[in-house]
mmCIF file of C-alpha atoms in Angstrom:
data_model
loop_
_atom_site.group_PDB
_atom_site.id
_atom_site.type_symbol
_atom_site.label_atom_id
_atom_site.label_comp_id
_atom_site.label_asym_id
_atom_site.label_seq_id
_atom_site.Cartn_x
_atom_site.Cartn_y
_atom_site.Cartn_z
ATOM 1 C CA MET A 366 -0.074 0.092 0.325
ATOM 2 C CA SER A 367 1.509 3.591 -1.166
ATOM 3 C CA LEU A 368 0.211 6.085 0.769
ATOM 4 C CA ASP A 369 -0.459 9.860 -0.109
ATOM 5 C CA LEU A 370 0.861 12.300 2.474
ATOM 6 C CA ASN A 371 -1.505 14.957 0.695
ATOM 7 C CA PHE A 372 -4.337 12.318 1.911
ATOM 8 C CA LEU A 373 -3.174 12.683 5.771
ATOM 9 C CA LEU A 374 -2.657 15.915 5.051
ATOM 10 C CA ALA A 375 -6.091 17.181 3.629
ATOM 11 C CA LEU A 376 -7.411 14.912 7.797
ATOM 12 C CA ASP A 377 -4.865 16.920 9.369
ATOM 13 C CA THR A 378 -5.692 20.073 8.055
ATOM 14 C CA VAL A 379 -10.021 19.443 8.276
ATOM 15 C CA VAL A 380 -9.143 18.315 12.266
ATOM 16 C CA ARG A 381 -7.355 21.255 12.855
ATOM 17 C CA GLU A 382 -9.839 23.731 10.745
ATOM 18 C CA GLY A 383 -13.293 22.284 12.072
ATOM 19 C CA SER A 384 -14.242 21.532 8.778
ATOM 20 C CA VAL A 385 -13.858 20.424 4.910
ATOM 21 C CA ALA A 386 -15.243 24.203 3.770
ATOM 22 C CA LYS A 387 -11.873 25.844 6.344
ATOM 23 C CA ALA A 388 -9.582 23.370 5.388
ATOM 24 C CA ALA A 389 -10.138 23.857 1.683
ATOM 25 C CA LEU A 390 -9.339 27.692 2.017
ATOM 26 C CA ARG A 391 -6.613 26.832 4.812
ATOM 27 C CA LEU A 392 -4.877 24.758 1.772
ATOM 28 C CA HIS A 393 -5.964 26.683 -1.567
ATOM 29 C CA ARG A 394 -7.926 23.605 -2.628
ATOM 30 C CA ALA A 395 -11.812 22.768 -3.874
ATOM 31 C CA GLN A 396 -13.961 21.198 -0.671
ATOM 32 C CA SER A 397 -14.648 18.525 -3.372
ATOM 33 C CA ALA A 398 -10.752 17.724 -3.724
ATOM 34 C CA ILE A 399 -10.420 17.512 0.710
ATOM 35 C CA SER A 400 -13.479 15.705 0.494
ATOM 36 C CA TYR A 401 -12.667 13.076 -2.149
ATOM 37 C CA GLN A 402 -8.885 12.825 -0.689
ATOM 38 C CA ILE A 403 -9.785 11.772 3.068
ATOM 39 C CA LYS A 404 -12.191 9.364 1.348
ATOM 40 C CA GLN A 405 -9.620 7.758 -0.619
ATOM 41 C CA LEU A 406 -7.437 7.464 2.405
ATOM 42 C CA GLU A 407 -10.165 5.657 4.276
ATOM 43 C CA GLN A 408 -10.504 3.542 1.554
ATOM 44 C CA GLN A 409 -6.916 2.584 1.057
ATOM 45 C CA LEU A 410 -7.176 2.006 5.043
ATOM 46 C CA GLY A 411 -10.235 0.451 5.111
ATOM 47 C CA LEU A 412 -11.214 2.290 8.057
ATOM 48 C CA SER A 413 -13.752 4.952 8.819
ATOM 49 C CA LEU A 414 -11.739 7.974 9.788
ATOM 50 C CA LEU A 415 -14.073 10.664 10.886
ATOM 51 C CA ASP A 416 -17.656 11.041 12.435
ATOM 52 C CA ARG A 417 -19.442 12.865 9.931
ATOM 53 C CA ASP A 418 -22.853 12.799 11.574
ATOM 54 C CA GLY A 419 -22.285 16.069 14.087
ATOM 55 C CA TYR A 420 -22.096 20.051 13.231
ATOM 56 C CA ARG A 421 -18.058 19.792 13.299
ATOM 57 C CA VAL A 422 -16.470 17.011 11.700
ATOM 58 C CA LYS A 423 -14.681 14.713 14.743
ATOM 59 C CA LEU A 424 -12.545 11.659 14.335
ATOM 60 C CA THR A 425 -13.480 8.366 15.007
ATOM 61 C CA SER A 426 -11.484 6.173 17.494
ATOM 62 C CA ALA A 427 -9.218 4.735 14.737
ATOM 63 C CA GLY A 428 -9.299 8.024 13.040
ATOM 64 C CA GLU A 429 -7.607 9.778 16.214
ATOM 65 C CA VAL A 430 -5.039 6.833 16.176
ATOM 66 C CA ILE A 431 -4.024 7.361 12.746
ATOM 67 C CA LEU A 432 -3.730 10.690 12.545
ATOM 68 C CA SER A 433 -1.443 10.868 15.287
ATOM 69 C CA GLU A 434 0.516 8.686 13.607
ATOM 70 C CA GLY A 435 0.131 10.059 10.193
ATOM 71 C CA ARG A 436 1.312 13.515 11.942
ATOM 72 C CA ARG A 437 4.610 12.026 12.923
ATOM 73 C CA LEU A 438 5.036 11.389 9.007
ATOM 74 C CA LEU A 439 4.239 14.846 7.654
ATOM 75 C CA ILE A 440 6.789 16.226 10.330
ATOM 76 C CA GLN A 441 9.423 13.465 9.513
ATOM 77 C CA ALA A 442 8.342 15.084 5.985
ATOM 78 C CA ASN A 443 8.947 18.252 6.124
ATOM 79 C CA GLN A 444 12.457 17.926 7.931
ATOM 80 C CA LEU A 445 12.861 15.679 4.520
ATOM 81 C CA GLU A 446 12.758 18.883 2.616
ATOM 82 C CA VAL A 447 14.127 21.306 4.796
ATOM 83 C CA LEU A 448 17.377 18.714 4.590
ATOM 84 C CA ALA A 449 17.159 18.695 1.263
ATOM 85 C CA GLN A 450 16.739 22.634 0.902
ATOM 86 C CA GLU A 451 19.686 23.193 3.296
ATOM 87 C CA LEU A 452 22.270 20.491 0.827
ATOM 88 C CA ASN A 453 21.185 22.499 -2.152
ATOM 89 C CA GLN A 454 22.809 25.189 -0.007
ATOM 90 C CA GLU A 455 26.090 23.594 -0.613
ATOM 91 C CA TRP A 456 25.652 21.394 3.067
ATOM 92 C CA GLU A 457 27.556 18.308 2.074
ATOM 93 C CA ALA A 458 25.711 15.280 3.264
ATOM 94 C CA LYS A 459 28.040 14.151 5.368
ATOM 95 C CA LEU A 460 31.630 14.677 6.835
ATOM 96 C CA LEU A 461 33.748 12.349 8.294
ATOM 97 C CA VAL A 462 36.891 13.716 10.258
ATOM 98 C CA ILE A 463 39.861 11.780 11.255
ATOM 99 C CA ILE A 464 41.893 12.867 14.778
ATOM 100 C CA ASP A 465 44.766 12.318 16.611
ATOM 101 C CA GLY A 466 44.167 10.801 20.219
ATOM 102 C CA ILE A 467 47.069 13.022 21.460
ATOM 103 C CA LEU A 468 44.910 16.437 20.707
ATOM 104 C CA PRO A 469 42.509 18.039 23.393
ATOM 105 C CA LEU A 470 39.214 16.514 22.069
ATOM 106 C CA GLN A 471 37.161 18.805 24.204
ATOM 107 C CA SER A 472 38.380 21.945 22.268
ATOM 108 C CA ILE A 473 37.433 19.615 19.143
ATOM 109 C CA LEU A 474 34.404 18.564 20.678
ATOM 110 C CA LYS A 475 33.085 22.317 21.245
ATOM 111 C CA ALA A 476 33.657 23.246 17.481
ATOM 112 C CA LEU A 477 31.839 20.234 16.499
ATOM 113 C CA LYS A 478 28.871 20.915 18.982
ATOM 114 C CA ASN A 479 28.842 24.961 17.873
ATOM 115 C CA LEU A 480 28.386 23.340 14.403
ATOM 116 C CA ALA A 481 25.509 21.371 15.660
ATOM 117 C CA ASP A 482 23.940 24.460 17.403
ATOM 118 C CA GLU A 483 24.365 26.444 14.555
ATOM 119 C CA GLY A 484 21.753 23.997 12.222
ATOM 120 C CA ALA A 485 24.396 22.321 10.307
ATOM 121 C CA PRO A 486 22.003 19.612 8.614
ATOM 122 C CA THR A 487 25.614 17.649 7.690
ATOM 123 C CA ARG A 488 26.227 14.545 9.301
ATOM 124 C CA VAL A 489 29.523 14.448 10.701
ATOM 125 C CA GLN A 490 31.249 11.278 11.876
ATOM 126 C CA VAL A 491 34.730 11.767 13.981
ATOM 127 C CA LYS A 492 36.978 8.979 14.265
ATOM 128 C CA VAL A 493 39.977 9.006 16.870
ATOM 129 C CA GLU A 494 42.937 7.381 15.973
ATOM 130 C CA PHE A 495 46.969 7.364 16.867
ATOM 131 C CA LEU A 496 50.241 7.498 15.097
ATOM 132 C CA GLN A 497 50.255 7.158 11.959
ATOM 133 C CA GLY A 498 47.333 5.591 11.891
ATOM 134 C CA VAL A 499 45.787 8.970 11.827
ATOM 135 C CA GLN A 500 46.939 9.817 8.407
ATOM 136 C CA HIS A 501 46.232 5.940 7.349
ATOM 137 C CA ARG A 502 42.625 5.947 8.541
ATOM 138 C CA PHE A 503 42.356 9.260 6.619
ATOM 139 C CA GLU A 504 43.475 8.072 3.286
ATOM 140 C CA THR A 505 41.933 4.635 3.468
ATOM 141 C CA ASP A 506 38.424 5.963 4.428
ATOM 142 C CA LYS A 507 38.775 9.186 2.124
ATOM 143 C CA ALA A 508 38.234 10.974 4.713
ATOM 144 C CA ASP A 509 37.524 14.842 4.289
ATOM 145 C CA LEU A 510 39.779 16.063 7.284
ATOM 146 C CA MET A 511 42.211 15.127 9.535
ATOM 147 C CA ILE A 512 43.441 17.064 12.723
ATOM 148 C CA VAL A 513 46.969 15.464 13.289
ATOM 149 C CA LYS A 514 50.773 15.367 15.297
ATOM 150 C CA ASP A 515 52.610 14.107 12.194
ATOM 151 C CA TYR A 516 51.602 13.260 8.572
ATOM 152 C CA VAL A 517 53.650 12.244 5.647
ATOM 153 C CA ALA A 518 53.279 15.769 3.172
ATOM 154 C CA HIS A 519 52.224 15.289 -0.015
ATOM 155 C CA PRO A 520 51.491 18.030 -3.033
ATOM 156 C CA HIS A 521 47.442 16.763 -2.777
ATOM 157 C CA LEU A 522 47.176 17.600 0.424
ATOM 158 C CA ARG A 523 46.753 21.401 2.274
ATOM 159 C CA ALA A 524 47.799 21.700 6.103
ATOM 160 C CA GLU A 525 47.714 24.505 7.949
ATOM 161 C CA ASN A 526 48.989 24.954 11.601
ATOM 162 C CA LEU A 527 47.219 24.912 14.788
ATOM 163 C CA SER A 528 48.108 25.988 17.936
ATOM 164 C CA GLU A 529 51.235 24.149 19.814
ATOM 165 C CA ILE A 530 50.552 21.182 22.301
ATOM 166 C CA GLU A 531 53.718 20.112 24.812
ATOM 167 C CA CYS A 532 54.321 16.590 25.475
ATOM 168 C CA VAL A 533 55.961 15.711 29.297
ATOM 169 C CA LEU A 534 57.499 12.284 30.249
ATOM 170 C CA CYS A 535 56.024 11.054 33.233
ATOM 171 C CA VAL A 536 55.739 8.097 35.605
ATOM 172 C CA SER A 537 54.110 7.452 38.920
ATOM 173 C CA ALA A 538 55.315 9.174 41.912
ATOM 174 C CA SER A 539 55.616 5.255 43.157
ATOM 175 C CA HIS A 540 58.009 4.100 40.472
ATOM 176 C CA PRO A 541 61.712 4.141 40.760
ATOM 177 C CA LEU A 542 62.167 6.503 38.178
ATOM 178 C CA ALA A 543 60.650 8.841 40.349
ATOM 179 C CA ALA A 544 63.505 9.060 42.561
ATOM 180 C CA MET A 545 66.575 9.183 40.306
ATOM 181 C CA ARG A 546 67.792 12.005 38.339
ATOM 182 C CA ASN A 547 70.285 12.529 35.420
ATOM 183 C CA ILE A 548 68.342 9.347 33.883
ATOM 184 C CA SER A 549 70.180 8.194 31.030
ATOM 185 C CA LEU A 550 68.833 6.248 28.328
ATOM 186 C CA ALA A 551 70.074 2.982 29.416
ATOM 187 C CA GLN A 552 68.730 3.253 32.727
ATOM 188 C CA LEU A 553 65.532 4.090 30.882
ATOM 189 C CA GLN A 554 65.612 0.992 28.867
ATOM 190 C CA GLU A 555 66.172 -1.032 32.245
ATOM 191 C CA HIS A 556 61.828 -0.104 32.792
ATOM 192 C CA THR A 557 58.595 -0.966 31.007
ATOM 193 C CA GLU A 558 58.078 2.053 28.810
ATOM 194 C CA LEU A 559 54.352 2.776 28.144
ATOM 195 C CA SER A 560 53.045 3.888 24.223
ATOM 196 C CA VAL A 561 49.677 4.012 22.414
ATOM 197 C CA GLN A 562 48.844 1.468 19.902
ATOM 198 C CA ASP A 563 49.263 2.597 16.705
ATOM 199 C CA SER A 564 46.245 1.729 14.548
ATOM 200 C CA SER A 565 47.979 1.655 11.162
ATOM 201 C CA GLN A 566 50.752 -1.501 12.766
ATOM 202 C CA SER A 567 53.685 0.868 11.286
ATOM 203 C CA SER A 568 55.272 0.961 14.598
ATOM 204 C CA ASN A 569 57.003 4.256 13.639
ATOM 205 C CA ASP A 570 56.919 6.150 16.770
ATOM 206 C CA GLN A 571 59.859 8.684 16.334
ATOM 207 C CA HIS A 572 59.248 9.092 20.206
ATOM 208 C CA ILE A 573 59.588 5.669 21.705
ATOM 209 C CA PHE A 574 62.451 4.987 23.840
ATOM 210 C CA GLY A 575 63.438 1.373 22.681
ATOM 211 C CA SER A 576 62.959 -0.365 26.238
ATOM 212 C CA GLU A 577 62.576 -4.056 26.081
ATOM 213 C CA ARG A 578 59.379 -4.256 27.564
ATOM 214 C CA VAL A 579 56.907 -1.931 25.853
ATOM 215 C CA PHE A 580 52.950 -2.135 26.444
ATOM 216 C CA TYR A 581 50.738 -1.027 24.205
ATOM 217 C CA LEU A 582 47.327 1.293 25.323
ATOM 218 C CA ASP A 583 44.333 1.899 23.280
ATOM 219 C CA GLY A 584 44.413 5.381 24.394
ATOM 220 C CA PHE A 585 45.749 7.944 26.268
ATOM 221 C CA PHE A 586 43.428 7.828 28.977
ATOM 222 C CA ALA A 587 44.024 4.247 29.702
ATOM 223 C CA LYS A 588 47.892 5.060 29.169
ATOM 224 C CA LYS A 589 47.247 7.577 32.192
ATOM 225 C CA GLU A 590 45.852 5.065 34.091
ATOM 226 C CA ALA A 591 48.967 2.923 33.559
ATOM 227 C CA LEU A 592 51.096 5.533 34.720
ATOM 228 C CA LEU A 593 49.178 6.116 37.822
ATOM 229 C CA MET A 594 49.406 2.591 38.382
ATOM 230 C CA GLY A 595 52.769 2.122 38.172
ATOM 231 C CA LEU A 596 53.109 0.163 35.526
ATOM 232 C CA GLY A 597 55.730 1.872 33.532
ATOM 233 C CA TYR A 598 56.671 5.369 32.245
ATOM 234 C CA GLY A 599 55.647 7.217 29.186
ATOM 235 C CA TRP A 600 55.128 10.365 27.083
ATOM 236 C CA MET A 601 51.641 12.898 27.878
ATOM 237 C CA PRO A 602 50.268 15.526 26.626
ATOM 238 C CA SER A 603 50.482 18.523 28.853
ATOM 239 C CA PHE A 604 46.877 19.162 29.536
ATOM 240 C CA LEU A 605 46.097 15.811 30.474
ATOM 241 C CA VAL A 606 48.563 15.536 33.206
ATOM 242 C CA GLN A 607 48.381 18.881 34.504
ATOM 243 C CA THR A 608 46.419 18.336 37.717
ATOM 244 C CA GLU A 609 48.222 14.335 38.720
ATOM 245 C CA LEU A 610 51.460 16.720 38.315
ATOM 246 C CA LYS A 611 50.597 19.447 40.258
ATOM 247 C CA GLU A 612 49.301 17.002 43.193
ATOM 248 C CA LYS A 613 52.329 14.779 42.726
ATOM 249 C CA GLN A 614 50.692 11.814 41.674
ATOM 250 C CA LEU A 615 52.794 11.746 38.654
ATOM 251 C CA VAL A 616 56.451 13.301 38.275
ATOM 252 C CA GLU A 617 58.247 14.257 35.554
ATOM 253 C CA VAL A 618 61.101 11.983 34.511
ATOM 254 C CA LYS A 619 64.533 13.898 34.752
ATOM 255 C CA PHE A 620 65.888 12.557 31.602
ATOM 256 C CA VAL A 621 68.871 13.817 30.462
ATOM 257 C CA GLU A 622 68.152 14.238 26.826
ATOM 258 C CA ASP A 623 64.939 16.062 27.533
ATOM 259 C CA SER A 624 61.951 15.170 29.400
ATOM 260 C CA ARG A 625 59.657 17.648 27.216
ATOM 261 C CA TYR A 626 58.958 18.442 23.935
ATOM 262 C CA ARG A 627 56.451 20.798 21.694
ATOM 263 C CA PHE A 628 54.711 20.073 18.230
ATOM 264 C CA ILE A 629 52.704 21.894 16.371
ATOM 265 C CA PRO A 630 49.123 20.103 15.046
ATOM 266 C CA LYS A 631 48.080 20.521 11.266
ATOM 267 C CA MET A 632 44.695 20.242 10.280
ATOM 268 C CA VAL A 633 44.644 18.871 6.707
ATOM 269 C CA HIS A 634 42.348 18.266 3.863
ATOM 270 C CA HIS A 635 42.317 17.519 0.075
ATOM 271 C CA ARG A 636 43.332 19.921 -2.064
ATOM 272 C CA ASN A 637 41.445 18.874 -4.866
ATOM 273 C CA GLN A 638 38.615 18.385 -3.302
ATOM 274 C CA ASN A 639 36.597 21.312 -1.927
ATOM 275 C CA LEU A 640 35.342 21.345 1.523
ATOM 276 C CA GLY A 641 31.331 22.080 1.736
ATOM 277 C CA ARG A 642 29.928 24.414 3.807
ATOM 278 C CA ALA A 643 30.000 22.589 7.067
ATOM 279 C CA GLY A 644 33.738 21.424 6.695
ATOM 280 C CA ARG A 645 34.844 24.773 5.802
ATOM 281 C CA ARG A 646 32.639 25.923 8.762
ATOM 282 C CA LEU A 647 34.111 23.526 11.073
ATOM 283 C CA VAL A 648 37.564 24.769 9.880
ATOM 284 C CA GLU A 649 36.546 28.185 10.915
ATOM 285 C CA LEU A 650 35.267 26.879 14.336
ATOM 286 C CA LEU A 651 38.745 25.323 15.276
ATOM 287 C CA ARG A 652 40.784 27.621 14.478
ATOM 288 C CA ALA A 653 38.958 30.022 16.836
ATOM 289 C CA GLU A 654 39.940 27.463 19.220
ATOM 290 C CA THR A 655 42.749 28.940 20.928
ATOM 291 C CA SER A 656 43.243 26.124 23.564
ATOM 292 C CA LEU A 657 44.769 23.719 20.655
#
């Protein structure tokens, strides 16, 4: 059975206006056309929807149920029409963003929330990856945008800098490394190193120390928990461990070469694939997030 939404609209308008005549005026149609559509709807459903015996048109009990569900269909149909109009105004249907898990997600999520609050109809999908897995996912999934710590530059990619991020080499206050000074690379390598899993399986992390025992975690929140447990040592973005360092739950490892480094994350998209309206607006919002 194929329902005509115009039939449901005619029924809804008759009930709201209280008569076929007023519904006809509201819909700019002839009364006979309105009556015909409602009768056609009743025939299709095999139900009597209107009680026509009184002065004012009323719904039957079956009509009340049908109209309730019908109004939901009319609302959804209207939303589809609005969505189609918005998409015709350069809103892309979907936007896929790949984010490096070392970055401050709160700032990125705030930009995404602002995009949603502005009423963007685009369906946005966000995937979090780590290390070389960010670019691997970006290329494999043909994503629109990636926000990444490190990436392999290519002429077909366009990148812009975001605000600098600092990382600190830290360990639990209860760990043997916490009490040591002027720690050499050989001394570090005697202890368990904590890292995040590279989802591309390339294992190409330039900041890994090469300890005999390396535990790979599925993200930086898990890595922080492992650090707090005293499982090992490892790099953490400073914004994730500020409180723990201040409260001496974690301490900075006194590595002789350097216990801190900084990097400038990049926002990258394809040169030959213009971002749609939602993508361009998201880029603007990300630029405005100074905490990145």
